[in-house]
Tab-separated table of C-alpha atoms in Angstrom:
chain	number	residue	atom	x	y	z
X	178	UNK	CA	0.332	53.758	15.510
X	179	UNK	CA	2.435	53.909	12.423
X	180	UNK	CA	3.828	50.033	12.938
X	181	UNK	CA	-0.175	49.295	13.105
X	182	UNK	CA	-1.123	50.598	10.407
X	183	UNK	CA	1.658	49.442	8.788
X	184	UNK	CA	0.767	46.035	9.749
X	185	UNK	CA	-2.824	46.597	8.647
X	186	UNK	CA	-2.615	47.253	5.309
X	187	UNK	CA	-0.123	44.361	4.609
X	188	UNK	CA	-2.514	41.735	5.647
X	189	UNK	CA	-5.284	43.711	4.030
X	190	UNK	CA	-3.063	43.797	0.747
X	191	UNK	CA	-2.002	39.999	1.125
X	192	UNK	CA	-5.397	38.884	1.673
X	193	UNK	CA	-8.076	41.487	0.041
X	194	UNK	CA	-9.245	40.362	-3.580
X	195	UNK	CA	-8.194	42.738	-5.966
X	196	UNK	CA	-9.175	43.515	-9.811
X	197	UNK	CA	-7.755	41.093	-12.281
X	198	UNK	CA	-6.595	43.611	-14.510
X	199	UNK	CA	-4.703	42.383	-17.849
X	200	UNK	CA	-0.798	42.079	-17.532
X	201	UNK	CA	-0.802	43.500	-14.204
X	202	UNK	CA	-2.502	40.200	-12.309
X	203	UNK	CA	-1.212	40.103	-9.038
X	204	UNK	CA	1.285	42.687	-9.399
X	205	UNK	CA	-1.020	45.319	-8.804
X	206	UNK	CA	-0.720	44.822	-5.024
X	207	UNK	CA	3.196	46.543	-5.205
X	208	UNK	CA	0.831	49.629	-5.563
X	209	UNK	CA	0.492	49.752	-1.864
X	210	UNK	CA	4.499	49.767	-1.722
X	211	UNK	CA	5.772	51.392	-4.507
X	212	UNK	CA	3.562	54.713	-4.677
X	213	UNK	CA	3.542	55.270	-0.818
X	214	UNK	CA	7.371	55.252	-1.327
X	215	UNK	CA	7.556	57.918	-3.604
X	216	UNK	CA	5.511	59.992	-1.795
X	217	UNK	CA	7.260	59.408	1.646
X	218	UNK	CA	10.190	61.131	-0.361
X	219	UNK	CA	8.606	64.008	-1.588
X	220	UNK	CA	7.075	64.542	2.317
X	221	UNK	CA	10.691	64.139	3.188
X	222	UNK	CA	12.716	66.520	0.785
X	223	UNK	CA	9.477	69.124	1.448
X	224	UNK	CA	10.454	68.709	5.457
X	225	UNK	CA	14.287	68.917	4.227
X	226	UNK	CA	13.762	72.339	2.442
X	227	UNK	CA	11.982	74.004	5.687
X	228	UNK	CA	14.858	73.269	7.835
X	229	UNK	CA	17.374	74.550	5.141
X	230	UNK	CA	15.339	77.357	4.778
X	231	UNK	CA	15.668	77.887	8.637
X	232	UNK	CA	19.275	77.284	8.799
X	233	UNK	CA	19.827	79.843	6.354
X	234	UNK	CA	18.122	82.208	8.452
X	235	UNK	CA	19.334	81.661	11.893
X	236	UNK	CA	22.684	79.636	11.410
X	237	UNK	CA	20.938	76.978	13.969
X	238	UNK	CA	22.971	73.660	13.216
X	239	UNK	CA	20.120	71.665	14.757
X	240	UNK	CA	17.858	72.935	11.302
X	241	UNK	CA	21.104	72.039	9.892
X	242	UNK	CA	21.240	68.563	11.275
X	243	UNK	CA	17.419	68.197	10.525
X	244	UNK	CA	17.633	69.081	7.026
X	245	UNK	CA	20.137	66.441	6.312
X	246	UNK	CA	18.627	63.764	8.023
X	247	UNK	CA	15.200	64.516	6.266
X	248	UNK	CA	17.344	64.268	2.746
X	249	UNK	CA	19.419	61.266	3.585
X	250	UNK	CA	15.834	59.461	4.730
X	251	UNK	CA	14.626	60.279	1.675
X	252	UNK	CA	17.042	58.940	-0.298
X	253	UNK	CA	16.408	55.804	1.459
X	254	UNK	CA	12.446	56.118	0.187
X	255	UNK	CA	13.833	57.047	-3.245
X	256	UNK	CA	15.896	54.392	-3.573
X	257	UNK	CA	13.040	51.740	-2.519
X	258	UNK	CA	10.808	53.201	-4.849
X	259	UNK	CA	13.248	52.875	-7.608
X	260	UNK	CA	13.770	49.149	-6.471
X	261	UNK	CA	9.971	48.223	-6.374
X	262	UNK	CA	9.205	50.338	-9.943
X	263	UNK	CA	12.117	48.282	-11.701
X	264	UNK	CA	10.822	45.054	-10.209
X	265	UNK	CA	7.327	45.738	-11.092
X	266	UNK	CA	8.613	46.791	-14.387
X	267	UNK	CA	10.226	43.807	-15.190
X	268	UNK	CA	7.237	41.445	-14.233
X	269	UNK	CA	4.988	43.537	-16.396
X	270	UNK	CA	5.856	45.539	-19.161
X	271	UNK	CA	8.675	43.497	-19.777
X	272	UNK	CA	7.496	39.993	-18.887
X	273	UNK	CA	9.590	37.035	-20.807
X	274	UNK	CA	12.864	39.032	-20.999
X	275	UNK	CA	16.089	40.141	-18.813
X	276	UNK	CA	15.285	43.852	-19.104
X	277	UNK	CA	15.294	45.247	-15.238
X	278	UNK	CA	15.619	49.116	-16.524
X	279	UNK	CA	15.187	50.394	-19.891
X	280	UNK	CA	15.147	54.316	-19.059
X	281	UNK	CA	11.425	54.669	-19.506
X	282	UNK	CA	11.056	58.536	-18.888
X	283	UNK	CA	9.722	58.145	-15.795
X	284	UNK	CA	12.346	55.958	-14.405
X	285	UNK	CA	14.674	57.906	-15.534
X	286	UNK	CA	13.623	60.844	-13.598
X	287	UNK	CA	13.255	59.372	-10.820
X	288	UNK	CA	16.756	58.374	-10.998
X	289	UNK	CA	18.207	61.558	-11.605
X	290	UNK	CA	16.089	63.235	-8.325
X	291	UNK	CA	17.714	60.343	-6.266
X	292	UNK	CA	20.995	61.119	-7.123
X	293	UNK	CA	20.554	64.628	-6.810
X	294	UNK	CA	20.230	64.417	-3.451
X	295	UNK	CA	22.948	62.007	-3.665
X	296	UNK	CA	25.097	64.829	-4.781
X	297	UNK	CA	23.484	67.164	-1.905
X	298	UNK	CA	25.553	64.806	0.570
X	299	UNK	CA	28.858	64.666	-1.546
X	300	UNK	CA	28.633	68.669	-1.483
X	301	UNK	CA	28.479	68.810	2.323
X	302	UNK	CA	31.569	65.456	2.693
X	303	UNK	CA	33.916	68.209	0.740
X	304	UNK	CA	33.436	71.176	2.709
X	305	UNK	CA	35.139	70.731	6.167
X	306	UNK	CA	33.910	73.972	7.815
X	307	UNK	CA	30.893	73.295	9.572
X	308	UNK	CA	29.093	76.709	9.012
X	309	UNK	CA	29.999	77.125	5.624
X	310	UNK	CA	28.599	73.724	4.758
X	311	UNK	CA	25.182	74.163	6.462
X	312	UNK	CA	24.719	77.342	4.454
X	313	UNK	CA	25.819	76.356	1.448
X	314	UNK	CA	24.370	72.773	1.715
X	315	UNK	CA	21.307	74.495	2.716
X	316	UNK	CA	20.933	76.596	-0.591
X	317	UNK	CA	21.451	73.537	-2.662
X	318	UNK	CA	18.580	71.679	-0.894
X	319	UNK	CA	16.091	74.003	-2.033
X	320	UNK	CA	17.338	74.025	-5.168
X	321	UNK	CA	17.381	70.736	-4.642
X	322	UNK	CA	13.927	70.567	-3.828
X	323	UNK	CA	12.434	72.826	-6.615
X	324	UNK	CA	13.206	69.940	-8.920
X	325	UNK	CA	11.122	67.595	-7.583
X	326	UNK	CA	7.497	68.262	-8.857
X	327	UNK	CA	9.251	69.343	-12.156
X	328	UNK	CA	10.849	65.356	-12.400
X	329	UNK	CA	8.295	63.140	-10.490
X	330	UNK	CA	5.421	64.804	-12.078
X	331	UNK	CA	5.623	67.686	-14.417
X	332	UNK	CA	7.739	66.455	-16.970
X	333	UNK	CA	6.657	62.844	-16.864
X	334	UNK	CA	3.441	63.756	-17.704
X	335	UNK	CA	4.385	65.719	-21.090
X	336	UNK	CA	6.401	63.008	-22.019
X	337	UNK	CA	5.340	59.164	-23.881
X	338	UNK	CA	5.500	56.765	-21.339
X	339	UNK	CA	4.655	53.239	-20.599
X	340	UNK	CA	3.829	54.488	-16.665
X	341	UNK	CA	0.891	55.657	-15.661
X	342	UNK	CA	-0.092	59.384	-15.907
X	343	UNK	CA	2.242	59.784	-18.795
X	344	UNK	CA	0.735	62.582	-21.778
X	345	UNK	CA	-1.568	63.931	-19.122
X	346	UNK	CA	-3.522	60.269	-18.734
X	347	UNK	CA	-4.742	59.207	-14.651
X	348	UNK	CA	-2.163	57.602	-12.630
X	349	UNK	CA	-5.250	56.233	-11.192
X	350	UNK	CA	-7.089	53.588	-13.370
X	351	UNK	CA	-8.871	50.136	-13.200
X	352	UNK	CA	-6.534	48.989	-10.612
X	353	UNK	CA	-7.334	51.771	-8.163
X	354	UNK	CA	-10.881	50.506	-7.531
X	355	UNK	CA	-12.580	51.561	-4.295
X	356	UNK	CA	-11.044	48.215	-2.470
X	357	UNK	CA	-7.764	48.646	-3.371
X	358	UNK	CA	-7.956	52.793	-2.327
X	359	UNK	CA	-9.413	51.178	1.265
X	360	UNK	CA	-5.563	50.034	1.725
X	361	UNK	CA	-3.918	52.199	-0.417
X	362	UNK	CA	-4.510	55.668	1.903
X	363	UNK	CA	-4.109	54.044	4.907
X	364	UNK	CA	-0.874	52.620	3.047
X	365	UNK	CA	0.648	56.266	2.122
X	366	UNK	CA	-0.379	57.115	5.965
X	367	UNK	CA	2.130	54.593	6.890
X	368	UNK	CA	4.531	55.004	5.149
X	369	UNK	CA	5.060	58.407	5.715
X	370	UNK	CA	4.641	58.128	9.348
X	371	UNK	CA	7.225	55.425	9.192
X	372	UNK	CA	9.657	58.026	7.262
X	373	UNK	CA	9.037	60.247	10.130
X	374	UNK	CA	9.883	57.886	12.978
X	375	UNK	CA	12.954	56.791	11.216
X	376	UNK	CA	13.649	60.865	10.650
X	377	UNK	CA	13.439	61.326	14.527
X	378	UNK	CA	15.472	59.040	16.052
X	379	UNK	CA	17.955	59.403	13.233
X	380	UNK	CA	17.859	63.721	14.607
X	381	UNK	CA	18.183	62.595	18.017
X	382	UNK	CA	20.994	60.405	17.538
X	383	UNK	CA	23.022	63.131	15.618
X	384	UNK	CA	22.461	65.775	18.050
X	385	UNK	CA	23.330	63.152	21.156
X	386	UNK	CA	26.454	62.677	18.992
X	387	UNK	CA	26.934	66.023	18.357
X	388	UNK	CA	26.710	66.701	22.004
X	389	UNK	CA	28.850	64.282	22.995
X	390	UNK	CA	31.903	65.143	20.300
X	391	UNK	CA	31.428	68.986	21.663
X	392	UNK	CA	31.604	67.692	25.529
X	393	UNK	CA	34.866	66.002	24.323
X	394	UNK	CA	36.900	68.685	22.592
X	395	UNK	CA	36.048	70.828	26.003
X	396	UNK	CA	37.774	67.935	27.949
X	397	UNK	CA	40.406	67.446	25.978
């Protein structure tokens, strides 16, 4: 279903006509990328925080094993979305020069929520002791994840910007007209049930390995 729908709305966003809006032109269709992205990441580090709630409370290292897989395949959307929004930057508000990133509040917010889950996963590679560093990983994630409406939406929004929804104005404008919505929801649906597919087998492959390693040790 997810691979359909996937499938779907990229025809339907190659091929749909779409408002010519100023500067933007063509451009406009990365919406169906870029904000899906973002908010296959926030579903992500939302999923991450439940499980690292959970570990905390039972010591289960399969919530353990969840949590970190939801993080690190958020990262993964992060880091796309970053990617497309720099690209789509540079074709548009900063057409005719070299400029790729030019720490537009926004960006830069973005940025620093990536690599704070970036430093989620260099917490947990320095602690050796599995049960210390499910616990204590586990209270960083929600710290973790308390920071995200406050930098992806909060604090872009009080702040000038050249993105959209900066000083309280509507992400959605001219270029969200009802055609381009038709493939845009279907678009976030995607997405995010791509993140999830990628977020199970990536579970079940840690906790076959996990298996495994612990069937070894008992042989050895």
């Amino acid at each position: 279903m997810t691979l359909v729908l996937l499938g779907a709305f990229s025809f339907a966003g190659t091929w749909l006509n779409i408002p010519r809006v100023a500067m933007l032109e063509h451009t406009a269709r990365n919406l169906y990328f870029h904000v899906p992205m973002w908010f296959t990441m926030m579903a992500l580090t939302a999923l991450s925080a439940v499980h690292a709630i959970q570990c905390l409370q039972t010591n289960n290292p399969v919530s353990d094993i969840r949590s970190s897989t939801a993080a690190l395949v958020a990262i993964v959307f992060g880091l796309l979305g970053l990617a497309t929004g720099s690209m789509w930057a540079r074709f548009t508000w900063y057409e005719g020069t070299n400029i790729w990133w030019n720490f537009d509040p926004k960006q830069s917010m973005a940025a620093v929520q990536v690599l704070i889950y970036g430093a989620y996963f260099a917490l947990r590679g320095a602690l050796d002791d599995p049960i210390k560093r499910a616990r204590i990983a586990a209270v960083y994630n929600i710290f973790a994840f308390v920071t995200v409406p406050f930098l992806l939406y909060v604090l872009p929004r009080q702040l000038e910007s050249l993105h959209p929804g900066a000083e309280g104005n509507p992400a959605f404008s001219d270029i969200t007209d009802p055609i381009m919505r038709v493939v845009f929801y279907p678009a976030v649906i995607g997405f995010i049930g791509l993140g999830w597919l990628l977020y199970t087998q990536r579970v079940r492959l840690s906790r076959a390995s996990t298996t495994l390693q612990s069937i070894l040790r008992k042989n050895l």
